XYZ file of C-alpha atoms in Angstrom:
523
model
C 0.068 -0.478 0.224
C 3.120 2.506 0.599
C 4.436 1.958 -2.522
C 1.531 2.756 -4.390
C 0.868 5.651 -2.160
C 4.273 6.745 -3.225
C 3.998 5.523 -7.368
C 0.465 7.408 -6.909
C 1.884 11.241 -5.381
C 5.194 10.692 -7.653
C 2.084 10.384 -11.038
C 0.455 13.227 -9.420
C 3.489 15.566 -9.297
C 4.165 14.630 -12.706
C 1.031 15.542 -13.906
C 0.845 18.655 -11.903
C 4.468 19.933 -13.178
C 3.282 19.447 -16.723
C -0.042 21.386 -15.864
C 2.166 24.245 -14.341
C 4.283 24.577 -17.082
C 1.618 24.682 -19.859
C -2.004 26.297 -19.286
C -4.378 23.259 -18.015
C -7.805 23.827 -20.128
C -10.905 21.921 -20.827
C -12.243 20.185 -23.221
C -14.560 22.794 -24.104
C -12.534 25.953 -23.486
C -10.312 24.029 -26.032
C -13.103 23.932 -28.368
C -14.421 27.164 -27.598
C -11.072 28.351 -29.470
C -12.134 27.191 -33.211
C -14.354 29.478 -34.697
C -16.636 29.092 -37.788
C -14.798 28.960 -41.035
C -11.707 28.004 -39.691
C -9.206 24.967 -40.156
C -7.971 22.493 -37.520
C -5.087 19.858 -37.806
C -5.592 16.473 -35.984
C -2.977 13.905 -34.765
C -3.557 10.433 -35.584
C -3.701 8.047 -38.739
C -6.915 5.951 -38.963
C -9.046 6.099 -35.528
C -4.958 5.453 -33.743
C -3.693 8.623 -32.292
C -6.499 10.741 -33.032
C -7.342 13.586 -30.944
C -10.938 13.008 -29.309
C -12.088 15.335 -26.357
C -11.809 18.266 -28.745
C -13.455 17.543 -31.350
C -16.374 16.182 -29.762
C -17.097 19.295 -27.911
C -16.195 21.262 -31.116
C -19.608 19.098 -32.474
C -21.590 19.996 -29.363
C -20.491 23.578 -29.904
C -21.765 23.378 -33.369
C -24.900 21.718 -32.673
C -25.863 24.892 -30.424
C -24.660 27.105 -32.566
C -27.169 25.540 -35.648
C -29.807 25.860 -32.960
C -29.464 29.392 -32.146
C -29.608 30.200 -36.167
C -25.885 30.764 -36.728
C -23.675 29.105 -38.867
C -20.630 26.972 -37.741
C -18.327 24.888 -39.677
C -15.008 24.025 -39.775
C -12.753 22.167 -41.869
C -10.270 19.120 -40.916
C -7.223 17.875 -41.945
C -5.884 14.743 -40.760
C -3.353 11.931 -41.678
C -6.225 9.249 -42.489
C -9.213 8.380 -41.027
C -10.637 9.702 -37.570
C -12.923 8.082 -35.410
C -16.912 8.501 -34.080
C -15.783 11.571 -31.875
C -14.462 13.419 -34.777
C -15.922 12.073 -38.210
C -18.945 11.021 -37.263
C -19.863 13.711 -34.604
C -18.834 16.715 -36.542
C -20.643 14.947 -39.534
C -23.977 13.945 -37.799
C -24.137 17.769 -37.054
C -23.496 19.215 -40.485
C -20.146 20.823 -39.019
C -18.020 20.086 -41.459
C -17.274 22.239 -44.878
C -14.172 20.691 -46.309
C -12.116 17.186 -45.102
C -9.571 15.519 -46.500
C -8.132 12.877 -46.848
C -8.909 9.028 -46.261
C -12.164 8.401 -44.078
C -13.673 4.855 -42.786
C -16.174 6.031 -40.285
C -19.712 5.046 -41.285
C -21.304 8.246 -40.121
C -19.401 10.135 -42.109
C -19.644 8.264 -44.967
C -23.499 8.280 -45.108
C -23.089 11.779 -44.840
C -20.588 12.317 -47.471
C -22.861 10.043 -49.946
C -25.970 12.200 -48.968
C -24.840 15.703 -48.512
C -23.740 17.488 -51.274
C -22.599 20.318 -48.519
C -19.984 18.151 -47.287
C -16.686 18.296 -49.485
C -14.368 15.579 -49.077
C -11.526 15.215 -51.082
C -9.691 11.998 -51.453
C -6.493 12.695 -51.691
C -3.147 9.955 -52.031
C -1.914 9.777 -48.159
C 1.884 10.809 -49.256
C 0.441 13.980 -50.428
C -1.438 15.370 -47.549
C 1.473 16.921 -45.566
C 2.922 18.580 -48.648
C -0.558 19.996 -50.089
C -0.326 21.348 -47.010
C 3.083 22.811 -46.944
C 2.361 24.352 -50.493
C -0.865 26.130 -49.316
C -3.013 24.164 -52.015
C -5.535 23.177 -48.996
C -5.448 26.943 -47.064
C -4.132 27.437 -44.225
C -4.293 25.337 -40.785
C -5.392 27.459 -38.031
C -5.248 24.910 -35.036
C -3.309 21.925 -34.573
C -4.980 19.560 -32.192
C -2.606 16.950 -30.995
C -2.955 13.347 -29.014
C -0.048 12.734 -26.577
C 1.233 10.218 -24.063
C 3.780 12.864 -22.847
C 4.988 16.320 -23.201
C 7.967 17.854 -22.228
C 9.163 21.564 -21.585
C 12.780 22.088 -22.326
C 14.113 25.549 -22.193
C 11.799 27.577 -24.398
C 10.652 24.583 -26.484
C 8.000 22.178 -25.820
C 8.565 18.464 -26.735
C 5.447 16.767 -27.702
C 5.234 12.838 -27.386
C 3.034 10.764 -29.986
C 0.544 8.254 -28.988
C -0.063 5.263 -31.881
C 0.178 7.319 -34.968
C 2.171 9.760 -36.623
C -0.080 11.292 -39.328
C 0.403 14.642 -40.563
C 1.206 16.061 -36.929
C 4.922 17.879 -37.151
C 3.159 19.490 -40.231
C 0.401 21.076 -39.030
C 1.926 21.755 -35.511
C 4.234 23.870 -37.154
C 1.843 25.580 -39.586
C -0.882 26.389 -37.621
C -1.187 29.955 -36.910
C -3.296 29.916 -33.924
C -1.469 27.617 -31.652
C -1.413 23.767 -30.773
C -3.963 22.357 -28.316
C -2.576 19.229 -26.865
C -4.869 16.345 -25.451
C -2.692 14.509 -22.962
C -4.177 11.201 -23.011
C -3.181 8.599 -20.111
C -4.633 5.990 -21.432
C -1.366 5.591 -23.810
C 1.918 4.753 -21.768
C 4.666 7.470 -21.305
C 6.645 4.846 -21.388
C 5.964 4.690 -25.240
C 7.798 7.307 -26.004
C 10.981 5.761 -27.960
C 8.653 4.145 -30.532
C 8.099 7.541 -33.178
C 10.659 9.171 -35.629
C 9.766 11.755 -36.307
C 10.992 13.619 -39.642
C 9.452 16.110 -41.768
C 10.735 16.163 -45.475
C 11.993 19.715 -46.776
C 9.987 22.034 -48.791
C 10.823 22.293 -52.854
C 13.198 22.789 -54.317
C 15.172 21.883 -51.137
C 14.610 18.361 -50.578
C 17.320 15.873 -49.501
C 17.440 12.147 -50.165
C 15.426 10.353 -47.274
C 17.939 8.371 -46.146
C 16.013 5.147 -44.861
C 17.531 1.927 -46.315
C 16.106 -0.863 -44.075
C 12.602 -0.781 -42.468
C 14.126 -0.287 -38.855
C 15.952 3.193 -39.815
C 15.260 5.895 -37.507
C 16.416 9.411 -39.104
C 14.246 11.910 -36.915
C 13.790 12.567 -33.457
C 11.241 10.919 -30.988
C 9.190 14.044 -30.327
C 7.695 16.952 -32.123
C 9.696 19.949 -31.169
C 7.891 23.485 -31.044
C 7.757 26.702 -29.398
C 6.597 26.488 -25.913
C 4.766 29.435 -25.947
C 2.414 28.505 -28.958
C 0.828 25.829 -27.093
C -2.481 27.440 -25.695
C -3.632 24.267 -23.205
C -3.350 20.912 -22.337
C -6.677 19.264 -21.765
C -5.888 15.866 -19.794
C -8.062 12.692 -20.316
C -8.314 9.263 -20.320
C -9.773 7.785 -23.337
C -9.113 4.769 -24.978
C -8.464 4.519 -29.168
C -11.687 4.140 -30.779
C -10.599 0.969 -32.390
C -12.313 -1.288 -34.726
C -12.088 -5.370 -33.912
C -11.079 -7.412 -36.734
C -13.433 -10.469 -37.934
C -12.014 -13.840 -37.111
C -10.408 -15.426 -40.456
C -12.705 -17.360 -42.524
C -12.348 -20.574 -45.308
C -12.244 -17.668 -48.011
C -9.378 -15.200 -45.980
C -7.364 -18.112 -45.114
C -7.432 -19.430 -48.544
C -6.788 -16.174 -50.219
C -3.429 -15.741 -47.292
C -2.679 -19.512 -48.707
C -2.701 -18.461 -52.260
C -0.602 -14.918 -51.526
C 1.669 -17.200 -49.640
C 1.991 -20.137 -52.865
C 2.446 -17.225 -55.217
C 4.976 -15.634 -53.150
C 7.434 -18.400 -52.683
C 6.898 -19.488 -56.199
C 7.929 -16.231 -57.431
C 10.978 -16.810 -54.422
C 11.960 -20.319 -56.150
C 12.361 -18.504 -59.440
C 14.198 -15.971 -58.594
C 11.647 -13.382 -59.001
C 12.059 -12.102 -55.728
C 15.521 -11.866 -53.598
C 16.203 -14.706 -51.472
C 16.151 -12.357 -48.603
C 12.417 -11.728 -49.188
C 10.642 -8.517 -49.385
C 9.438 -6.164 -46.965
C 5.424 -6.171 -46.819
C 3.300 -3.702 -46.773
C -0.764 -4.631 -45.970
C -3.757 -2.335 -45.959
C -6.544 -1.865 -43.295
C -8.921 -3.821 -42.717
C -9.919 -7.567 -41.480
C -9.583 -9.067 -44.688
C -6.320 -7.439 -45.006
C -5.542 -8.570 -41.271
C -6.468 -12.031 -41.699
C -4.323 -12.360 -45.128
C -1.182 -11.291 -43.084
C -1.856 -13.310 -40.714
C -2.012 -16.436 -42.813
C 0.975 -15.421 -44.634
C 2.930 -15.467 -41.153
C 1.360 -19.240 -40.562
C 2.742 -20.338 -43.485
C 6.431 -21.828 -42.387
C 7.803 -21.761 -45.860
C 7.862 -18.202 -45.983
C 10.787 -16.602 -44.770
C 10.578 -14.280 -41.695
C 10.471 -11.117 -43.075
C 10.202 -7.194 -42.153
C 7.141 -5.337 -42.601
C 6.995 -1.300 -44.457
C 3.665 -0.376 -44.361
C 1.079 2.139 -43.442
C -1.009 0.626 -40.622
C 0.023 -1.886 -38.129
C -2.759 -4.222 -37.233
C -2.839 -7.151 -34.796
C -1.857 -9.687 -36.831
C 1.426 -8.500 -37.645
C 1.939 -7.653 -34.052
C 1.234 -11.198 -33.332
C 3.799 -12.245 -35.373
C 6.417 -10.148 -34.066
C 6.332 -11.528 -31.106
C 6.721 -14.998 -32.428
C 9.838 -13.742 -34.336
C 8.337 -14.294 -37.654
C 8.236 -10.441 -38.134
C 11.427 -9.049 -37.165
C 10.392 -5.265 -37.389
C 7.651 -3.465 -38.507
C 7.690 0.410 -39.806
C 4.357 2.216 -39.992
C 2.089 5.284 -39.507
C 0.339 3.814 -36.785
C -0.869 1.261 -34.551
C -4.507 0.202 -35.928
C -4.716 -2.355 -33.303
C -7.556 -3.273 -30.946
C -7.215 -1.655 -27.757
C -6.143 -5.199 -25.832
C -3.408 -5.202 -28.690
C -2.461 -1.677 -27.970
C -1.822 -2.203 -23.859
C -0.063 -5.395 -24.780
C 2.573 -3.408 -26.445
C 2.831 -0.782 -24.102
C 3.330 -3.835 -21.265
C 5.992 -5.276 -23.568
C 7.442 -1.764 -25.034
C 11.083 -3.337 -23.992
C 10.772 -5.915 -26.461
C 9.080 -3.853 -29.469
C 11.309 -0.786 -28.904
C 13.852 -1.692 -31.159
C 11.688 -3.665 -33.533
C 8.958 -1.123 -34.055
C 8.712 2.625 -35.647
C 6.059 5.268 -35.929
C 6.829 7.417 -39.107
C 4.769 10.351 -40.271
C 2.341 9.609 -43.035
C 5.211 11.578 -45.495
C 7.470 8.879 -44.590
C 5.795 5.935 -44.385
C 4.275 6.296 -47.735
C 7.125 7.944 -49.049
C 7.320 6.815 -52.964
C 11.073 7.380 -52.731
C 11.282 5.104 -49.657
C 8.838 2.333 -50.845
C 10.632 2.023 -54.101
C 14.072 1.756 -52.956
C 13.203 -0.616 -50.232
C 11.366 -3.334 -52.157
C 8.216 -3.696 -50.793
C 5.803 -6.230 -51.480
C 2.201 -4.087 -51.565
C -0.880 -5.939 -50.426
C -4.337 -4.293 -50.775
C -7.581 -5.125 -50.968
C -9.711 -4.337 -53.921
C -13.381 -3.295 -54.184
C -13.610 -4.676 -57.752
C -11.342 -5.258 -60.421
C -11.960 -5.588 -64.287
C -11.116 -7.955 -66.886
C -7.729 -5.819 -67.658
C -6.412 -5.469 -63.938
C -7.872 -1.970 -63.306
C -8.799 -1.850 -59.617
C -11.557 0.120 -57.909
C -10.602 0.739 -54.527
C -12.847 3.612 -53.299
C -16.382 3.612 -54.619
C -19.428 1.485 -54.836
C -20.828 1.377 -58.315
C -18.607 4.134 -59.280
C -20.649 6.430 -57.054
C -20.938 5.695 -53.237
C -18.104 6.470 -51.713
C -16.312 3.060 -49.294
C -13.744 4.219 -47.846
C -10.831 6.402 -49.785
C -8.182 5.531 -51.516
C -5.615 5.682 -48.423
C -2.301 5.005 -48.858
C -2.989 1.992 -51.788
C -1.710 3.927 -54.736
C 1.148 5.239 -52.880
C 2.224 1.681 -52.422
C 0.774 0.189 -55.437
C 2.944 2.622 -57.939
C 5.990 2.420 -56.442
C 6.355 -1.612 -54.966
C 8.960 -4.105 -56.182
C 5.541 -6.559 -56.589
C 1.891 -4.797 -56.074
C -0.807 -7.435 -55.063
C -4.716 -6.688 -54.791
C -6.983 -9.353 -53.065
C -10.472 -9.819 -52.652
C -13.101 -12.357 -51.909
C -14.461 -12.978 -55.572
C -17.960 -11.991 -54.610
C -20.040 -10.209 -51.938
C -23.174 -9.648 -50.674
C -23.849 -13.251 -50.636
C -23.233 -13.677 -53.919
C -25.113 -10.916 -55.710
C -21.908 -8.820 -56.309
C -19.005 -10.263 -58.606
C -15.295 -8.462 -57.717
C -14.256 -9.232 -61.227
C -16.174 -7.243 -63.495
C -16.257 -6.208 -67.166
C -15.219 -2.524 -66.550
C -14.352 -0.971 -63.318
C -17.032 1.478 -62.321
C -14.445 3.416 -60.909
C -10.755 3.295 -61.488
C -8.283 3.987 -58.699
C -5.004 1.772 -60.044
C -4.616 1.170 -63.500
C -3.034 -1.633 -64.607
C -0.154 -0.710 -65.292
C 0.982 -1.146 -61.910
C -0.988 -4.287 -60.754
C 1.063 -7.368 -61.224
C -1.323 -9.757 -59.827
C -5.083 -10.133 -58.331
C -5.577 -13.179 -56.061
C -8.749 -14.335 -55.106
C -10.055 -17.661 -53.028
C -9.670 -19.137 -56.614
C -6.078 -18.463 -57.384
C -3.663 -15.857 -59.090
C -4.034 -13.995 -61.667
C -0.624 -13.242 -62.617
C -1.018 -9.894 -64.919
C 3.067 -9.489 -65.242
C 4.115 -9.961 -69.093
C 0.637 -10.248 -70.273
C -1.210 -8.118 -73.388
C -4.778 -6.897 -72.169
C -6.468 -10.331 -73.417
C -4.263 -12.341 -71.908
C -5.212 -10.647 -68.704
C -8.842 -11.039 -69.346
C -8.101 -14.783 -69.725
C -6.326 -14.754 -66.013
C -9.045 -12.943 -64.599
C -11.922 -14.764 -65.291
C -9.988 -18.127 -64.021
C -10.017 -16.545 -60.304
C -13.841 -15.024 -60.747
C -16.838 -16.866 -58.923
C -17.480 -19.791 -61.043
C -21.047 -18.528 -61.264
C -19.577 -15.347 -63.119
C -17.220 -16.632 -65.065
C -19.991 -17.761 -68.441
C -21.365 -13.761 -68.079
C -17.309 -12.532 -68.133
C -16.622 -14.778 -70.982
C -20.104 -13.788 -72.903
C -18.944 -10.160 -72.384
C -15.376 -10.779 -74.125
C -17.430 -12.390 -77.105
C -19.627 -9.390 -77.545
C -16.851 -6.681 -77.204
C -14.249 -8.700 -79.499
C -16.651 -7.875 -82.465
C -15.628 -4.068 -81.607
C -11.867 -4.987 -82.115
C -8.941 -2.748 -80.794
C -6.159 -3.914 -78.569
C -8.587 -3.551 -75.447
C -11.928 -5.264 -76.348
C -14.748 -3.440 -75.155
C -18.602 -3.021 -76.009
C -19.371 0.290 -74.281
C -22.904 -0.160 -74.332
C -22.638 -3.559 -72.359
C -19.600 -2.613 -70.320
C -21.461 -1.445 -66.678
C -24.380 -3.905 -67.190
C -23.736 -6.090 -64.546
C -23.580 -3.095 -62.227
C -26.554 -1.688 -64.093
C -28.367 -5.122 -63.184
C -27.475 -5.153 -59.383
C -28.804 -1.783 -59.041
C -32.285 -2.711 -61.180
C -32.436 -5.880 -59.838
C -30.194 -6.736 -56.857
C -28.168 -9.068 -58.052
C -25.417 -9.372 -60.979
C -26.197 -12.943 -61.780
C -29.556 -11.534 -63.440
C -27.890 -10.027 -66.281
C -28.809 -10.821 -69.800
C -26.623 -8.577 -72.202
C -29.079 -8.429 -75.008
C -31.112 -5.684 -72.935
C -27.744 -4.012 -73.504
C -26.392 -5.028 -77.004
C -28.681 -4.080 -80.061
C-alpha cells in the first residue's frame, strides 16, 4: 500500500508539473478557441492517435450554434481516417465544410454520400502534408494533437505522440493560431521511444530520405515546437476508438494461402530476392487475416514490414519472431493489442517504429526498400484496373488511403479480394471497373480464393483470360460472354461500351449481378 501511495503521489506530481508548465484547460474551453470557418489539423492516422475530447466538444458547440440560427462549420485535415468522436459526430451535426484525406467512419460515409454540402477530397496519403505546406488546401488555424507525454525544455516543448504519426509535425509547425494538446493517460508514456519524427523539406530543397531498411531511424522521438505556441493542455483518459477484426474465415484463409504460394513460387524462380521482400498490407479485417495467414505459412521466410498501418496479426507475428521489424504510421490495433504493446515495450522498442505519413508512404523509400504491396480491391475489371474506393462508381466506401502510394512504387503489387460480396450478388471481377483508382500499369497480380491472376508480361486479352480464372464460377460465363461481344468491336482492349456496366446496372435494378442479360444492352 505504501509503495502504491508513493507511485501515485509521484504520478500526480508529474501531472501537476506538466499542467503548471502549460495552461491546463477543459475540452470545452479548447473547443471554444475554434471559430466558424477555421481549419483544424488533427493528430492520428486511422482512429489510432486521434485527439478525441476537443473534436467531440466542437460538435456539441456546432449543434448549439445551429440551434441558435448561427452558422458553424470547420474544415478538417488529418493523416487518414478518424473515429466517431470526430468524423462521426461532426458530420452528424453538419459541422464539416471540407475534409481530407481518407476516412472509414460509417456516419461520415453516410453523410458524405448524401450531403452535397460536405466537401470531401480523397487524396493519396503521402501527399497530404506536402499539399498543406504548399498551401493548396488553405491554412491550418489549429493543431489538435494527442500526446502520451509533453515536456518543456527551455523555450521549447517536446510533444510525444501516441499510437500514430500522421501529419502531426506539419500541422504543429504551420498552425497559425496555436496548438492544443490532449494529454491522454490511456497511452503509456513509456512508449515515448517508438516514434521517428521527420518532416520532409520544401521544394526545391528536399534531401534524400536516408532510410535503407525498415528499422532505420532518421528523426527525433518527439515533435519540437516553441512552448508558447501551446495554448492549452487537455487531460483525459480515453481509449482509442479501435475497430475489432473479424476472425479469419475460409475465404480469407484461402486467399492468404494463395498469396503465400504465389510469393514462394516467385522466390523459387528467383523473381524476388532470397532475402524476401518487405511487406505492406492495407487496413481492415481482410488484410489483417491475409497477413496473418501468410505469417503462419512455415515456408515463407521471416520478414520485415514497411507499411502504413500495423494491425493485430503482424503484432502477434512480431512476438513469434516471424516479423523481424516493422515500420508503420499507426498502430491500428485493438485496444487489448495496444495495451499489450505498452506492457511489453522493452521488447517492441527496437523492433517497431512509427513515422509521419509522408515518410511511411513515401514513394522514394517504398521504391528503394523493395516492398510487396498487399492491398484490397472492391472490384477489378477484366484488364486489371482496380477500384478501391467507390461502390458502383458513385458511393464512397473508404477513400484511396495509401494503396496508390504503395501500388505505384512497390517491387511487387498484389490486390486481393473475395470473388463475390453480398452473398454472391456482386462479382468482384467485372467487365469494366465502375471507378478506377489503380490502372493496370501498376497491378502485378490479383488474388481471390480461386487462385492467382498473374498479370505480368501479359497483353490485355491475356490479362482478361487470367482474371476470369479467379472469378467466382457463377460469373465466369457472364465474363466470357462479354468478351465475345466486345471482340466484335476490335481494338487492342476489347470493350462493348453499351454493355460495359451491364452487371453493375443489373445489380442496381434487380439486386443481383447474376441476372445480367446482355441482350438488354447490345442491339
